[in-house]
Coordinates of N, CA, C and O in Angstrom, one line a residue:
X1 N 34.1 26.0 -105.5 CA 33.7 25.4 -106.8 C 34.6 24.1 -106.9 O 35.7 24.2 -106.5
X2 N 34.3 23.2 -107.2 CA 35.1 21.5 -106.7 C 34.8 21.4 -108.8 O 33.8 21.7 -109.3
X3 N 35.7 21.2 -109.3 CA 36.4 20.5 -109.9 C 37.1 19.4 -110.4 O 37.9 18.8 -109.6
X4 N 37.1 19.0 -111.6 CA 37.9 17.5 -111.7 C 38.3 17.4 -113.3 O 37.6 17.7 -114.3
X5 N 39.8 16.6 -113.3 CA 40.0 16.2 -114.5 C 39.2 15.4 -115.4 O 39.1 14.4 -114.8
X6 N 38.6 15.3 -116.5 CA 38.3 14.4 -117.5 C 38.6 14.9 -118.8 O 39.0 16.0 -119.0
X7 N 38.5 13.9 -119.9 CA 38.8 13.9 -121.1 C 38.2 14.0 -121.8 O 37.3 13.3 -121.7
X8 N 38.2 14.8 -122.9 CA 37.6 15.2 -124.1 C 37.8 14.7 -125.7 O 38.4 15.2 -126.6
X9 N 37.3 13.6 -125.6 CA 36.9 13.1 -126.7 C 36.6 13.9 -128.4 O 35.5 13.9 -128.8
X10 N 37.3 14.2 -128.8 CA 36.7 15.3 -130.3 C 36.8 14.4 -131.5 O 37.9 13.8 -131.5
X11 N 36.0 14.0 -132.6 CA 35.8 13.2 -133.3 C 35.2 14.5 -134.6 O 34.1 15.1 -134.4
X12 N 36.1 14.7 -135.8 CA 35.2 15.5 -136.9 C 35.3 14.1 -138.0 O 36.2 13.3 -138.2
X13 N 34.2 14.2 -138.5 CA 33.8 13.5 -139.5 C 32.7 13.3 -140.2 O 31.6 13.7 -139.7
X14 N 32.6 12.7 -141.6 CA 31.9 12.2 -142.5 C 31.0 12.6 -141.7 O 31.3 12.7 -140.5
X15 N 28.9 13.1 -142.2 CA 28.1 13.2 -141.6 C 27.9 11.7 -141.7 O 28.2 11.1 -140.7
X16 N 27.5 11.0 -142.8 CA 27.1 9.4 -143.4 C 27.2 8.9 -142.2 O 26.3 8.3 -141.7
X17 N 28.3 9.0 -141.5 CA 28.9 8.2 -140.5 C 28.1 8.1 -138.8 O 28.3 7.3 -137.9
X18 N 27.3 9.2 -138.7 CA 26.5 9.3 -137.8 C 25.7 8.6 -136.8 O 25.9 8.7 -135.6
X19 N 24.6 7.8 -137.4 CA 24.1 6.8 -136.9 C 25.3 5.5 -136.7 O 25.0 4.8 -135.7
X20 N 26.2 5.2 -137.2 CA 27.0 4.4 -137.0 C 27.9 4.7 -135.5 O 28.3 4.2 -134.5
X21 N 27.9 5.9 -136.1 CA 29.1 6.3 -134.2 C 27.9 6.9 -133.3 O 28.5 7.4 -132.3
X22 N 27.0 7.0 -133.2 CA 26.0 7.0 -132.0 C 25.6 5.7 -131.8 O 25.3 5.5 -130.6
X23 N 25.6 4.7 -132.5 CA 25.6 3.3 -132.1 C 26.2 2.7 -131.0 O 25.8 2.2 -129.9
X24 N 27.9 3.0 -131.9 CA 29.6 2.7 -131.6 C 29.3 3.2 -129.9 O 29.5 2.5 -128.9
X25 N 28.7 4.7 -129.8 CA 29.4 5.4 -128.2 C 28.3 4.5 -127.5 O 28.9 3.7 -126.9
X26 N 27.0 4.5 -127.4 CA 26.0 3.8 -126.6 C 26.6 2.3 -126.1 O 26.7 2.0 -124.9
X27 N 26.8 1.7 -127.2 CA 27.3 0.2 -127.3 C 29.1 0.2 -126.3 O 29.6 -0.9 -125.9
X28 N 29.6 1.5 -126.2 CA 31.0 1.7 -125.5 C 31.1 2.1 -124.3 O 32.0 2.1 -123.5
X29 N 29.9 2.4 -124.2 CA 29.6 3.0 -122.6 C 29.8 4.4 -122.7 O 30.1 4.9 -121.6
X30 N 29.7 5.3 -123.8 CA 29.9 6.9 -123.3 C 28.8 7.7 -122.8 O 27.7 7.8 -123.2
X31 N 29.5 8.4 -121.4 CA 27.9 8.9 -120.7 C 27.4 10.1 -121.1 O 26.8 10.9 -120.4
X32 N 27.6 10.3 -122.5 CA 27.1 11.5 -122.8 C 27.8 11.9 -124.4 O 29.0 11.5 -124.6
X33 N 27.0 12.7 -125.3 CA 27.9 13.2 -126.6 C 27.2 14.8 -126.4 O 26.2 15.2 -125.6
X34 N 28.2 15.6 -127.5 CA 27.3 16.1 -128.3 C 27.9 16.1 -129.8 O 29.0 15.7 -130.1
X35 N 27.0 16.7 -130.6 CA 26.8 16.6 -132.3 C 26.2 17.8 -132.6 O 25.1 18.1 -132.4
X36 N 27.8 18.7 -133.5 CA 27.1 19.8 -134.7 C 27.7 19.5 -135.6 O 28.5 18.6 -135.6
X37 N 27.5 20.1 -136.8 CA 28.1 20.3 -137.7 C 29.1 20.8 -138.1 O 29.5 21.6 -137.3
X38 N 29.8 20.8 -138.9 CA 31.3 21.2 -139.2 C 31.5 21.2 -140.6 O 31.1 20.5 -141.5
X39 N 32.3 22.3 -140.5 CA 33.0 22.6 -142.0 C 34.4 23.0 -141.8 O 35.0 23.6 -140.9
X40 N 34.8 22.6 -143.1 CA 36.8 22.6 -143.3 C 37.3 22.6 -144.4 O 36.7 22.8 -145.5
X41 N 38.3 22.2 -144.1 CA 39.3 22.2 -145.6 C 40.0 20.8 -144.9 O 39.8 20.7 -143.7
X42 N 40.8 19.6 -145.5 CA 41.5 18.8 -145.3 C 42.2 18.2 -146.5 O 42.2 18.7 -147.6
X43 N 42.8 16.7 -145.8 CA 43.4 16.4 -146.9 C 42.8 15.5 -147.7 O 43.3 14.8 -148.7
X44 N 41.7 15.5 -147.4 CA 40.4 15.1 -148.7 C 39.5 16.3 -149.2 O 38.3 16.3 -149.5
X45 N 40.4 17.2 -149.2 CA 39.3 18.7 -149.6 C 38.5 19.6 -148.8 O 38.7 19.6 -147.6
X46 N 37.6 20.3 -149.6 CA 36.8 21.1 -148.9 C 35.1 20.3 -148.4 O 34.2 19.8 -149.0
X47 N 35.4 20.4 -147.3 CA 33.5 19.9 -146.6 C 33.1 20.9 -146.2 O 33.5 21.6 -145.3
X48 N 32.0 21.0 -147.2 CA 30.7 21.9 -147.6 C 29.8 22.0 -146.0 O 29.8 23.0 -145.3
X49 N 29.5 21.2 -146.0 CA 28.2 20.2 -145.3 C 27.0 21.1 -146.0 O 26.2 21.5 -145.2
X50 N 26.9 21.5 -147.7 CA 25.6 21.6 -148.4 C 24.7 20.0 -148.3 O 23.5 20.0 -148.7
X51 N 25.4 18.9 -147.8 CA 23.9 18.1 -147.9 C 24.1 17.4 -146.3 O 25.0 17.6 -145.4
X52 N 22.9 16.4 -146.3 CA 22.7 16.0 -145.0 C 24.1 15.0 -144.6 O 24.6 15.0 -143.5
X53 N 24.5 14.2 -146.0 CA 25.4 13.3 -146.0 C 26.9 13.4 -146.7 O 27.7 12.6 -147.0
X54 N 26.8 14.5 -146.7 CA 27.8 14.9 -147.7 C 29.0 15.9 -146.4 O 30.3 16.1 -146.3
X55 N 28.4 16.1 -146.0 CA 29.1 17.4 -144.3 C 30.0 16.4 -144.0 O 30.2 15.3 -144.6
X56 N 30.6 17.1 -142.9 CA 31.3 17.1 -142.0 C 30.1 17.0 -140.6 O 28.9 17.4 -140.6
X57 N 30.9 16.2 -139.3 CA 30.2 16.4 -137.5 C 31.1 16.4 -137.0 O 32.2 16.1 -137.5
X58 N 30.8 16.8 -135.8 CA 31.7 17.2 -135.2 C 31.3 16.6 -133.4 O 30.7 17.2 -132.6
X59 N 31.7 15.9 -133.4 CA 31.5 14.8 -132.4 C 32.2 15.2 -130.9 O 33.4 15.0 -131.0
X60 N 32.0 15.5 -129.9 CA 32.4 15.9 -128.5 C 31.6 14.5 -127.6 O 30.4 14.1 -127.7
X61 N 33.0 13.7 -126.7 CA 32.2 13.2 -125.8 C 33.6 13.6 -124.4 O 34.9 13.7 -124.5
X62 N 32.9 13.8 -123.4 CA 33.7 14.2 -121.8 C 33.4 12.8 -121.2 O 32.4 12.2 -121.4
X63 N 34.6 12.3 -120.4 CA 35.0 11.3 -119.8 C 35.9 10.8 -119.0 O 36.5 11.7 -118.4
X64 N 36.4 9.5 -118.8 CA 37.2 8.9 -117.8 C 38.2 9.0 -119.2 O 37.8 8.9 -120.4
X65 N 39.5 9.2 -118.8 CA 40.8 9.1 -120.0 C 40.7 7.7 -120.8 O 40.5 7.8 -122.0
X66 N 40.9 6.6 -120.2 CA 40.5 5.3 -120.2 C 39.6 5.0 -121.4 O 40.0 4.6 -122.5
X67 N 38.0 5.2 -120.9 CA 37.2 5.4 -122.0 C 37.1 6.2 -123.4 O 36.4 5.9 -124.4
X68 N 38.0 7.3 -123.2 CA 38.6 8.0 -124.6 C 39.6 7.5 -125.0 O 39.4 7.2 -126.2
X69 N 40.3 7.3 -124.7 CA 40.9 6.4 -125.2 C 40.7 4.9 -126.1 O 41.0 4.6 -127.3
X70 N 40.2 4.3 -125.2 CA 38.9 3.0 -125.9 C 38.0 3.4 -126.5 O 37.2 2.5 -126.8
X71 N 37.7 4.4 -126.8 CA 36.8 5.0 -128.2 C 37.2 5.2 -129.1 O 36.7 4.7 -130.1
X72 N 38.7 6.2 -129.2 CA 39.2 6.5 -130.4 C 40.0 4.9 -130.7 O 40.1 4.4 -131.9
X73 N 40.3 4.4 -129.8 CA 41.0 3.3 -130.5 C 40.3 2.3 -131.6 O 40.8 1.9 -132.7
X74 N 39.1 1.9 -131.0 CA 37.6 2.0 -131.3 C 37.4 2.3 -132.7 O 37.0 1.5 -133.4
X75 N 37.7 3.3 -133.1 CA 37.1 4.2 -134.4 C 38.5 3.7 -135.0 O 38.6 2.8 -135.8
X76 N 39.5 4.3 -134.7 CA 40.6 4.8 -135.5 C 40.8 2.9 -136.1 O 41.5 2.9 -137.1
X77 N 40.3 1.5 -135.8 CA 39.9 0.7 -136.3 C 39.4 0.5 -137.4 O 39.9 0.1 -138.4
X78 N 38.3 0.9 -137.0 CA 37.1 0.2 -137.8 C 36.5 1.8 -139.1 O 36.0 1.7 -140.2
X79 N 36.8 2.7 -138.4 CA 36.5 3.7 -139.7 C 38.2 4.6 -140.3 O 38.2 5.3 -141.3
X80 N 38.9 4.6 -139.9 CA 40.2 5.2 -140.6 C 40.7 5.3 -142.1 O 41.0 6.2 -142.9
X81 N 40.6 3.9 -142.0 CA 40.8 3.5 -143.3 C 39.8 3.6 -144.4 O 40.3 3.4 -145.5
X82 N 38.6 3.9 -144.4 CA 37.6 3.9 -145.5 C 37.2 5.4 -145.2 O 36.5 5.9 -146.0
X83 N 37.5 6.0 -144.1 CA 37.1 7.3 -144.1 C 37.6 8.6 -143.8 O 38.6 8.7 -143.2
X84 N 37.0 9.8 -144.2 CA 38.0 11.0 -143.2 C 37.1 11.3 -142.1 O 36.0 11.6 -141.8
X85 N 38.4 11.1 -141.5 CA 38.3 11.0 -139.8 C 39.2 11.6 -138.9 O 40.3 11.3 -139.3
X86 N 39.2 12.5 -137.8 CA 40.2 12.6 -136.9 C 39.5 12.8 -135.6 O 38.4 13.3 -135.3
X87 N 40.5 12.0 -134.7 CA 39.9 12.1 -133.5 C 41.3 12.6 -132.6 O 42.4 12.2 -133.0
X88 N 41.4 13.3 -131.8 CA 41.7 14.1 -130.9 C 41.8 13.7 -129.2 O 41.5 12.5 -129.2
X89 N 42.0 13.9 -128.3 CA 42.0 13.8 -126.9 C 42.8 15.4 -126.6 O 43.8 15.8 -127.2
X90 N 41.9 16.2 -125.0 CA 42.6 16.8 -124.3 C 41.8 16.7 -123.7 O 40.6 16.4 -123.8
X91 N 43.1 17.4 -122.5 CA 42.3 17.0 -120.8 C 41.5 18.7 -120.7 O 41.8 19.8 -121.1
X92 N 40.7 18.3 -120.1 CA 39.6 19.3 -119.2 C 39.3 19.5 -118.1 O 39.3 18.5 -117.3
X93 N 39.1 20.9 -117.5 CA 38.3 20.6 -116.2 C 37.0 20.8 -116.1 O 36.5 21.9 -116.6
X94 N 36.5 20.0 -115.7 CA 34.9 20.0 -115.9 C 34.0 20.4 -114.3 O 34.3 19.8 -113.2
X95 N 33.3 21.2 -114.3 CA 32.5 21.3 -112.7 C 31.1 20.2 -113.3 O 30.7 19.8 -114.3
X96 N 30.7 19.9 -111.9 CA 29.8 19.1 -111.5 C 30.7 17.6 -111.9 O 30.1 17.1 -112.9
X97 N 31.4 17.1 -111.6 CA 32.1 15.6 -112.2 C 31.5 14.7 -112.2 O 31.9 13.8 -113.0
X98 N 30.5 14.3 -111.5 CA 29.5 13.3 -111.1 C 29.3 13.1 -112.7 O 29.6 12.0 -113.2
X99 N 28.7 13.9 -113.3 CA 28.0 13.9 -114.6 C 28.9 13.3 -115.7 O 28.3 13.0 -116.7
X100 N 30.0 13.1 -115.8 CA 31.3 12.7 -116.3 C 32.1 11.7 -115.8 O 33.2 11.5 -116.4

């Protein structure tokens, strides 16, 4: 079984914000997401996600460290400050690496 390091990109946030950060990753080069939903508690309260724009997502992209990095830096820019946001990094081992 061949194996390889890459990084794990985790992004929870605002749903509103969605179409904006599937933009952001295409336009950044990320080779791949996924997107569910999420619910919590934080230090902006409790996220329901009872509406479509009102939730929480929960954002996963796997990559080169580099590129996660230049993502969150990315966000932690341009949405931080006007929004609740957290983005995360840990390392993974991922099979098939080609795909990553």
């Amino acid at each position: 079984m061949t194996t390889a390091t890459r990084t794990l990109l985790t992004v929870i946030c605002e749903a509103a914000l969605e179409k904006k950060l599937l933009a952001d990753l295409d336009r950044l080069g990320a080779p791949g997401w996924t997107l569910s939903e999420a619910r919590g508690r934080g230090s902006r309260g409790v996220r329901s996600a009872d509406w479509d724009t009102e939730g929480n997502i929960r954002l996963e992209i796997i990559c080169a460290r580099e590129l996660a990095e230049h993502i969150a830096e990315h966000l932690q820019a341009r949405y931080y400050d006007n929004f609740a946001m957290v983005c995360y990094l840990a390392d993974v081992q991922v099979l098939r690496p080609e795909k990553f």
